[in-house]
Structure formats: C-alpha cells, structure tokens
Short mmCIF file of C-alpha atoms in Angstrom, two decimals:
data_model
loop_
_atom_site.label_atom_id
_atom_site.label_comp_id
_atom_site.label_asym_id
_atom_site.label_seq_id
_atom_site.Cartn_x
_atom_site.Cartn_y
_atom_site.Cartn_z
CA MET A 1 128.96 -7.43 2.15
CA THR A 2 131.92 -5.69 0.54
CA GLN A 3 132.46 -3.70 -2.63
CA SER A 4 131.63 -6.87 -4.61
CA LEU A 5 128.04 -6.09 -3.73
CA LEU A 6 127.60 -4.36 -7.11
CA GLN A 7 127.45 -7.62 -9.05
CA ASP A 8 125.18 -9.17 -6.43
CA ILE A 9 122.41 -6.59 -6.55
CA LYS A 10 119.26 -8.04 -8.03
CA VAL A 11 117.85 -5.89 -10.83
CA THR A 12 114.26 -6.17 -12.04
CA LYS A 13 113.72 -3.89 -15.01
CA THR A 14 110.42 -2.28 -15.89
CA GLU A 15 108.45 -3.62 -18.84
CA ASN A 16 106.93 -0.18 -19.51
CA SER A 17 109.50 2.60 -19.61
CA LYS A 18 108.13 6.14 -19.27
CA ILE A 19 111.17 7.84 -20.80
CA SER A 20 109.56 8.47 -24.22
CA GLN A 21 106.87 10.56 -22.49
CA VAL A 22 109.38 13.01 -20.96
CA ASP A 23 110.27 16.37 -22.51
CA PHE A 24 113.89 16.68 -21.39
CA ASN A 25 114.07 20.23 -22.73
CA ASN A 26 111.38 21.44 -20.32
CA LEU A 27 112.02 19.79 -16.99
CA SER A 28 110.65 21.15 -13.74
CA PHE A 29 112.40 20.24 -10.51
CA GLY A 30 111.67 16.93 -8.82
CA SER A 31 108.31 16.12 -10.39
CA THR A 32 109.21 13.57 -13.10
CA PHE A 33 110.55 10.25 -11.85
CA SER A 34 112.83 7.72 -13.48
CA ASP A 35 111.90 4.14 -14.28
CA HIS A 36 113.58 2.42 -11.33
CA MET A 37 114.43 2.78 -7.66
CA LEU A 38 116.71 1.07 -5.18
CA VAL A 39 115.05 -0.53 -2.15
CA CYS A 40 116.57 -2.07 0.95
CA ASP A 41 114.92 -3.25 4.17
CA TYR A 42 116.20 -3.40 7.73
CA LYS A 43 114.72 -6.37 9.59
CA ASN A 44 115.76 -8.58 12.51
CA GLY A 45 118.68 -6.34 13.36
CA THR A 46 120.35 -6.19 9.95
CA TRP A 47 120.14 -4.49 6.57
CA GLU A 48 119.06 -6.97 3.91
CA ALA A 49 120.50 -7.01 0.39
CA PRO A 50 119.38 -4.01 -1.69
CA GLU A 51 117.73 -4.47 -5.07
CA VAL A 52 116.68 -2.32 -8.00
CA ILE A 53 113.01 -2.53 -8.96
CA PRO A 54 110.61 -0.56 -11.16
CA TYR A 55 109.56 2.77 -9.63
CA GLN A 56 106.27 2.08 -7.87
CA PRO A 57 104.12 2.93 -4.83
CA ILE A 58 105.01 1.34 -1.51
CA SER A 59 102.59 -0.26 0.92
CA LEU A 60 102.77 0.47 4.65
CA ASP A 61 100.74 -0.56 7.67
CA PRO A 62 98.78 2.34 9.24
CA SER A 63 100.71 1.73 12.46
CA SER A 64 104.10 2.17 10.77
CA LYS A 65 106.10 4.41 13.06
CA ILE A 66 107.05 6.87 10.33
CA PHE A 67 103.47 8.15 10.52
CA HIS A 68 103.49 8.62 14.28
CA TYR A 69 107.01 9.46 15.43
CA GLY A 70 108.67 10.88 12.35
CA GLN A 71 111.79 8.75 12.02
CA SER A 72 112.68 9.94 8.53
CA ILE A 73 115.93 11.20 7.02
CA PHE A 74 117.05 11.94 3.48
CA GLU A 75 119.82 13.25 1.27
CA GLY A 76 119.92 15.32 -1.90
CA MET A 77 122.53 14.81 -4.60
CA LYS A 78 122.85 14.83 -8.39
CA ALA A 79 124.28 12.85 -11.28
CA TYR A 80 125.69 14.78 -14.25
CA LYS A 81 126.41 13.82 -17.84
CA ASP A 82 129.13 15.54 -19.86
CA GLU A 83 129.34 16.14 -23.62
CA ASN A 84 130.80 12.67 -24.16
CA GLY A 85 127.96 10.97 -22.32
CA ASP A 86 130.09 10.08 -19.29
CA VAL A 87 128.32 10.16 -15.91
CA PHE A 88 129.67 11.82 -12.78
CA LEU A 89 128.75 12.25 -9.12
CA PHE A 90 129.85 15.14 -6.90
CA ARG A 91 131.24 14.31 -3.45
CA PRO A 92 128.90 11.30 -2.96
CA LEU A 93 130.75 10.00 0.09
CA ASP A 94 129.92 13.25 1.86
CA ASN A 95 126.24 12.51 1.31
CA PHE A 96 126.68 8.97 2.59
CA LYS A 97 128.48 10.14 5.73
CA ARG A 98 125.90 12.82 6.41
CA LEU A 99 123.05 10.33 5.97
CA ASN A 100 124.56 8.19 8.72
CA ILE A 101 125.09 11.25 10.95
CA SER A 102 121.36 11.95 10.53
CA ALA A 103 120.54 8.28 11.12
CA LYS A 104 122.44 8.19 14.40
CA ARG A 105 120.68 11.33 15.69
CA LEU A 106 117.24 9.85 14.92
CA ALA A 107 118.07 6.38 16.31
CA ILE A 108 117.93 4.82 12.85
CA PRO A 109 120.39 1.98 12.05
CA GLU A 110 123.34 3.25 10.04
CA LEU A 111 123.84 2.00 6.47
CA PRO A 112 126.91 0.14 5.22
CA GLU A 113 128.89 2.23 2.72
CA ALA A 114 128.69 -0.46 0.02
CA PHE A 115 124.90 -0.56 0.21
CA PHE A 116 124.76 3.18 -0.46
CA MET A 117 127.56 3.59 -3.00
CA GLU A 118 127.26 0.38 -4.97
CA GLY A 119 123.49 0.47 -4.81
CA LEU A 120 123.53 4.00 -6.21
CA LYS A 121 125.97 3.05 -8.97
CA THR A 122 123.79 0.10 -9.98
CA LEU A 123 120.66 2.24 -10.07
CA LEU A 124 122.38 4.90 -12.19
CA GLU A 125 123.69 2.30 -14.60
CA VAL A 126 120.15 0.97 -15.09
CA ASP A 127 118.67 4.46 -15.53
CA LYS A 128 121.62 6.24 -17.18
CA ASN A 129 119.43 7.29 -20.13
CA TRP A 130 117.39 9.35 -17.66
CA ILE A 131 120.34 11.65 -16.92
CA PRO A 132 119.58 14.78 -18.98
CA THR A 133 122.08 16.63 -21.13
CA THR A 134 120.12 19.88 -21.44
CA GLN A 135 122.05 22.90 -20.14
CA GLY A 136 121.50 23.33 -16.40
CA SER A 137 119.71 20.00 -16.00
CA SER A 138 120.80 16.94 -14.03
CA LEU A 139 119.44 13.80 -12.45
CA TYR A 140 118.37 14.67 -8.92
CA ILE A 141 118.97 11.78 -6.52
CA ARG A 142 116.95 11.33 -3.34
CA PRO A 143 118.23 8.67 -0.90
CA PHE A 144 115.96 8.37 2.14
CA VAL A 145 115.34 6.13 5.15
CA PHE A 146 112.19 5.87 7.22
CA ALA A 147 110.66 3.74 9.96
CA SER A 148 108.48 0.98 8.52
CA GLY A 149 108.19 -1.01 11.75
CA LYS A 150 104.72 -1.24 13.28
CA GLY A 151 103.34 -0.13 16.64
CA PHE A 152 101.94 2.78 18.59
CA HIS A 153 104.55 2.62 21.36
CA ALA A 154 106.69 5.76 21.40
CA SER A 155 110.06 4.14 20.72
CA PRO A 156 112.40 3.53 17.78
CA ALA A 157 111.05 1.16 15.14
CA ASP A 158 112.35 -2.38 14.64
CA ALA A 159 112.17 -2.15 10.84
CA TYR A 160 113.24 0.49 8.32
CA LYS A 161 113.25 1.02 4.59
CA PHE A 162 116.05 2.63 2.56
CA ILE A 163 115.11 3.88 -0.91
CA ILE A 164 116.94 5.80 -3.61
CA ALA A 165 114.64 7.44 -6.16
CA THR A 166 115.73 9.76 -8.95
CA ALA A 167 114.18 12.58 -10.95
CA PRO A 168 115.52 14.27 -14.10
CA SER A 169 115.28 17.94 -13.19
CA GLY A 170 115.83 21.45 -14.43
CA SER A 171 116.70 24.46 -12.30
CA TYR A 172 115.34 24.70 -8.74
CA PHE A 173 114.99 28.49 -8.68
CA ALA A 174 114.74 30.84 -11.63
CA GLY A 175 116.42 34.19 -11.06
CA LYS A 176 117.02 36.01 -7.80
CA VAL A 177 114.89 35.67 -4.69
CA LYS A 178 113.39 38.08 -2.17
CA VAL A 179 113.75 36.95 1.44
CA LEU A 180 112.43 37.93 4.87
CA ILE A 181 114.61 37.76 7.98
CA GLU A 182 112.62 35.77 10.53
CA GLU A 183 112.00 37.39 13.93
CA LYS A 184 109.64 34.93 15.62
CA TYR A 185 109.90 31.35 14.36
CA SER A 186 112.97 29.11 14.52
CA ARG A 187 114.11 26.38 12.19
CA SER A 188 115.83 24.45 15.00
CA ALA A 189 117.29 24.77 18.48
CA ASN A 190 120.45 23.95 20.41
CA GLY A 191 120.61 20.25 21.17
CA GLY A 192 118.01 19.53 18.50
CA VAL A 193 118.15 17.92 15.08
CA GLY A 194 118.89 20.97 12.92
CA TYR A 195 122.20 19.50 11.75
CA ALA A 196 120.45 16.33 10.52
CA LYS A 197 118.55 16.09 7.24
CA ALA A 198 115.38 15.05 9.01
CA GLY A 199 112.04 15.38 7.26
CA GLY A 200 110.52 17.16 10.25
CA ASN A 201 112.99 20.03 9.94
CA TYR A 202 111.48 20.91 6.60
CA ALA A 203 107.87 20.38 7.67
CA GLY A 204 108.42 22.92 10.44
CA GLN A 205 109.64 25.48 7.93
CA PHE A 206 106.59 25.45 5.72
CA TYR A 207 104.24 27.55 7.87
CA PRO A 208 106.63 30.48 8.54
CA THR A 209 107.60 30.39 4.86
CA GLN A 210 103.92 30.58 3.86
CA LEU A 211 103.55 33.66 6.05
CA ALA A 212 106.56 35.25 4.31
CA VAL A 213 105.20 34.37 0.85
CA ALA A 214 101.90 36.03 1.75
CA LYS A 215 103.91 39.22 2.36
CA GLY A 216 105.53 39.02 -1.06
CA TYR A 217 108.76 37.19 -0.23
CA ASN A 218 110.06 33.92 -1.69
CA GLN A 219 111.89 32.53 1.32
CA VAL A 220 112.79 33.05 4.97
CA ILE A 221 116.22 33.82 6.41
CA TRP A 222 116.33 31.80 9.62
CA THR A 223 117.83 33.30 12.75
CA ASP A 224 119.04 31.80 16.01
CA ASP A 225 116.45 30.27 18.32
CA ASN A 226 117.37 32.39 21.34
CA LYS A 227 117.12 36.09 20.51
CA HIS A 228 116.93 36.02 16.70
CA GLU A 229 120.07 38.12 16.54
CA TYR A 230 122.14 36.03 14.11
CA ILE A 231 121.33 34.78 10.61
CA GLU A 232 121.81 31.08 10.08
CA GLU A 233 120.20 29.58 6.96
CA ALA A 234 118.33 30.75 3.85
CA GLY A 235 115.15 28.74 3.43
CA ALA A 236 116.37 25.18 2.96
CA MET A 237 119.91 26.29 2.11
CA ASN A 238 123.05 27.59 3.79
CA ILE A 239 123.62 31.34 3.47
CA PHE A 240 126.56 33.47 2.42
CA VAL A 241 126.96 37.23 2.85
CA ARG A 242 129.50 39.41 1.05
CA ILE A 243 130.51 42.56 2.90
CA ASN A 244 132.98 44.58 0.85
CA ASP A 245 135.28 41.86 -0.54
CA SER A 246 134.90 39.36 2.33
CA LEU A 247 132.63 36.33 2.06
CA LEU A 248 130.93 35.42 5.34
CA THR A 249 129.01 32.31 6.36
CA ALA A 250 127.80 31.03 9.72
CA PRO A 251 129.66 28.17 11.40
CA THR A 252 127.88 24.83 11.55
CA ASN A 253 126.42 23.77 14.87
CA ASP A 254 123.44 21.85 16.27
CA ARG A 255 121.10 24.14 14.36
CA ILE A 256 122.79 24.41 10.97
CA LEU A 257 123.17 21.73 8.29
CA ASP A 258 126.72 20.95 7.21
CA GLY A 259 126.00 21.65 3.55
CA ILE A 260 128.15 19.99 0.91
CA THR A 261 127.72 22.92 -1.48
CA ARG A 262 128.60 25.23 1.42
CA LYS A 263 131.86 23.39 2.06
CA SER A 264 132.67 23.44 -1.65
CA ILE A 265 132.07 27.19 -1.93
CA ILE A 266 134.35 27.86 1.03
CA GLU A 267 137.20 25.83 -0.52
CA ILE A 268 136.80 27.30 -4.01
CA ALA A 269 136.56 30.84 -2.67
CA LYS A 270 139.75 30.41 -0.67
CA GLN A 271 141.52 29.03 -3.74
CA GLU A 272 140.32 32.08 -5.68
CA GLY A 273 141.95 34.33 -3.11
CA ILE A 274 138.69 35.54 -1.60
CA ASN A 275 138.78 36.33 2.11
CA VAL A 276 136.39 33.85 3.73
CA GLU A 277 135.17 34.29 7.30
CA VAL A 278 133.29 31.46 9.00
CA ARG A 279 131.77 33.19 12.01
CA PRO A 280 128.47 34.32 13.52
CA ILE A 281 126.79 37.03 11.40
CA SER A 282 124.45 39.35 13.27
CA VAL A 283 121.32 40.78 11.73
CA THR A 284 122.50 44.21 12.87
CA GLU A 285 125.75 43.79 10.94
CA VAL A 286 123.90 42.90 7.75
CA VAL A 287 121.38 45.74 8.09
CA ASN A 288 124.12 48.29 8.82
CA ALA A 289 126.13 47.02 5.85
CA ALA A 290 123.07 47.44 3.64
CA LYS A 291 122.62 50.99 4.88
CA ASN A 292 126.25 52.05 4.40
CA GLY A 293 126.70 50.32 1.05
CA SER A 294 129.25 47.71 2.12
CA LEU A 295 126.76 44.83 1.66
CA LYS A 296 127.48 43.59 -1.85
CA GLU A 297 125.82 40.16 -2.05
CA MET A 298 123.75 37.57 -0.25
CA PHE A 299 123.04 34.11 -1.63
CA GLY A 300 121.78 30.72 -0.59
CA ALA A 301 123.75 27.56 -1.34
CA GLY A 302 122.52 23.99 -1.62
CA THR A 303 122.45 20.92 -3.84
CA ALA A 304 119.19 21.73 -5.61
CA ALA A 305 119.82 25.35 -6.58
CA VAL A 306 123.64 25.30 -6.24
CA ILE A 307 123.67 29.06 -5.62
CA SER A 308 120.54 31.21 -5.38
CA PRO A 309 121.27 34.98 -5.37
CA ILE A 310 119.20 37.22 -3.11
CA SER A 311 118.03 40.51 -4.58
CA VAL A 312 116.12 41.92 -1.60
CA PHE A 313 115.87 41.13 2.09
CA GLY A 314 113.21 42.42 4.44
CA TYR A 315 113.58 43.16 8.14
CA GLN A 316 111.25 44.89 10.60
CA GLY A 317 109.06 46.31 7.85
CA THR A 318 111.87 47.64 5.65
CA ASP A 319 113.17 46.13 2.41
CA TYR A 320 116.84 46.42 1.52
CA THR A 321 117.84 46.02 -2.13
CA LEU A 322 121.22 44.54 -2.94
CA PRO A 323 123.30 46.11 -5.72
CA GLU A 324 123.66 44.68 -9.22
CA LEU A 325 127.32 43.77 -9.70
CA ASP A 326 129.33 42.86 -12.77
CA ASN A 327 131.93 40.93 -10.75
CA ASP A 328 129.65 39.13 -8.30
CA TYR A 329 130.96 36.19 -6.34
CA ALA A 330 127.74 34.18 -6.76
CA SER A 331 128.05 33.83 -10.53
CA SER A 332 131.76 33.03 -10.55
CA LEU A 333 131.52 30.51 -7.71
CA LYS A 334 128.51 28.80 -9.28
CA LYS A 335 130.40 28.51 -12.56
CA ARG A 336 133.42 26.99 -10.81
CA ILE A 337 131.29 24.37 -9.05
CA THR A 338 129.13 23.45 -12.04
CA ASP A 339 132.15 23.26 -14.36
CA ILE A 340 133.60 20.65 -12.01
CA GLN A 341 130.28 18.81 -11.71
CA TYR A 342 129.70 18.61 -15.47
CA ASN A 343 133.36 17.74 -16.25
CA ARG A 344 133.95 21.01 -18.07
CA SER A 345 137.08 21.83 -16.08
CA GLU A 346 139.81 20.27 -14.00
CA ASP A 347 138.89 19.11 -10.50
CA PRO A 348 141.79 20.08 -8.23
CA PHE A 349 139.87 18.99 -5.13
CA GLY A 350 139.11 15.39 -6.12
CA TRP A 351 135.36 15.87 -5.70
CA ARG A 352 134.17 14.49 -9.05
CA ILE A 353 133.57 10.73 -9.24
CA LYS A 354 133.21 9.12 -12.66
CA LEU A 355 130.87 6.14 -12.87
#
C-alpha cells in the first residue's frame, strides 16, 4: 500500500465515548485512555491492513510468544494542539525509523512507513478532541509491536500485532529529581539491545530503581556495564551534564537509546551558541566538578518529561547538590523545544508536522 492508505483505513467508532468523564485540567501521565486505537496484524508473512477500532482489551492465547520470549518493542511520542486548535506532531518519522531499528534487532517484521504514518494520522483525526489544550498537557502516543504467534519453541513468532494507543496526559515529572549513580547493576551491555526500545530493557530497570527509591532517590543514573566508570542514561531518559558553560552528553552506542529529544537538544543548543560535547563522561569527572563548583547542571531528556532537571545526585554514600541558577540551560532548552512543539515559535529545523 502507498500513501493512499489513509482513505482505505477502516474506522469503527465507539458508541460510548468516555471523553465527558475526563477532567482535562487535572491529567496524570498515561493513565487515561482515548476512545480508539489502531490495530494491525502480521500473518502469513505480511502486514495486513490496519484499522481503527474502539479502545478495548485484547485476547491472546496463553502460548503467545510475547509471554515467553519477550518480543516486544514500543515508541513514545506526542500530539500537540495550538491556540487555534491545529494539531501537530514532533519528528514522527524519527519514531517510525527507530521502531523499525528496534524491530530488526528483536527479529520482528519491519512496518511499512504508510502503515505507521497514515494509520497514526487517521487515529488522531478520529480522536482529535482528546488532544488537551491545558498548559503543559499533550496527547501521549504509544505505538507498540509484540509477538502474538503461538508456541513454546524458543524462536521468533510467526504472527505479530501492531497497536497505537493514546492517552491525554499532563506532566511526567513534577519539579526536580534526586538521582543515585548506579555502581552494581547495568541497564544494558555491549552487543545487547540497549539501543532498541524493547520492553525488557525497562523491566530490568525496575528492581535497581526500587532499591534507589528505598534510599530516598527518585531515579538511577546508569553507568557502563564493564567497570561502572562512565554515566550513560538517567532512568528511562538520556542524560546531559553542564560543566562550566559546556553541555556534555554521552555518545550513542549499543547500550544507549538514540533519543529524539536528545538529538533535538543537541541541535538547539548548538544553534544557541552553547558548546556541546558528545563524548564519554566519567563518574570521576562529574564528582570532581561537583566538588570544585564547575558542575552547574544535570538533567534527563526524553519524550515524556522533555527535560527533567536533577537537583541532587548520590555516589558512594555522598550526596552532591547542584546549584540553583537563574540562567540554566534546562529551562531555556525546554522552552525552545516546547515552543516548537506547540506551534508557539518558528521551527527552523523542520521538525514540526501539521496534521
């Protein structure tokens, strides 16, 4: 199918909309779900035509391979509505490309671009009234693919399901976070699936994060899998460190997700004249910078939170408090990105897509 797919997508609308029950002024993140979802099945060696149906539970055989071998990938993106009621996406093709990078790594059949893009546009057109206009809110979009094929044999499935579900959402994090630099557990390893948005990557994070929370922290700063000498990610986000006036972030590799917000921050910061260094960042460098006062900021970056400032980091039993700044990079960079996303400013990068 080609781009004409849009007019061919079957749409079955719900007879019982839930939208009147939603308080759009008090939205939590990812817990209220819109009326419809896009579904698409892979069977007999091909992706079948997607369709939009009412949001509903799905039925799976107990032997479905998702339950046994974890073939599951997903994306996270948002739809935004401006003051005129127009709807926008932010770099959606990057999400599509990354979904297929994840699919290839987990031996899942790759999706045609039209199925993703035109399917998403159709779904958003059906549920456009679910896109909130409250300050800081947006429609969170979760495309995901998982193995629905049956069997206990340890091999790739012969059937898969692609779904896009959406959730009107408020802010992911409120305020600054306190993090613990991890010294024992690893998020991923060389040659592994850390660069893919695989469900198992996140499941493996939960236990070490629970241990950090029990110590009074909100999140974990992940370090390399070898000697835990270099910082790599912040919880489920990429991480940035400001030392003096330079903005540092780790290079992507097998272990680090190629974050779309991360890439956007790098480009905006460079345009702003900020010195950006994409290089390995040692824990020792960060600790020494905290001790000598050259460490100005640390923040996580991802689709859900956009930018999440870090107020304190802990390492080897000591907490280091970051300074309060009037001219912090985190606030200005977040404003630049969100102004583009919500159509409040020009988009010199061509990232904003109007529906």
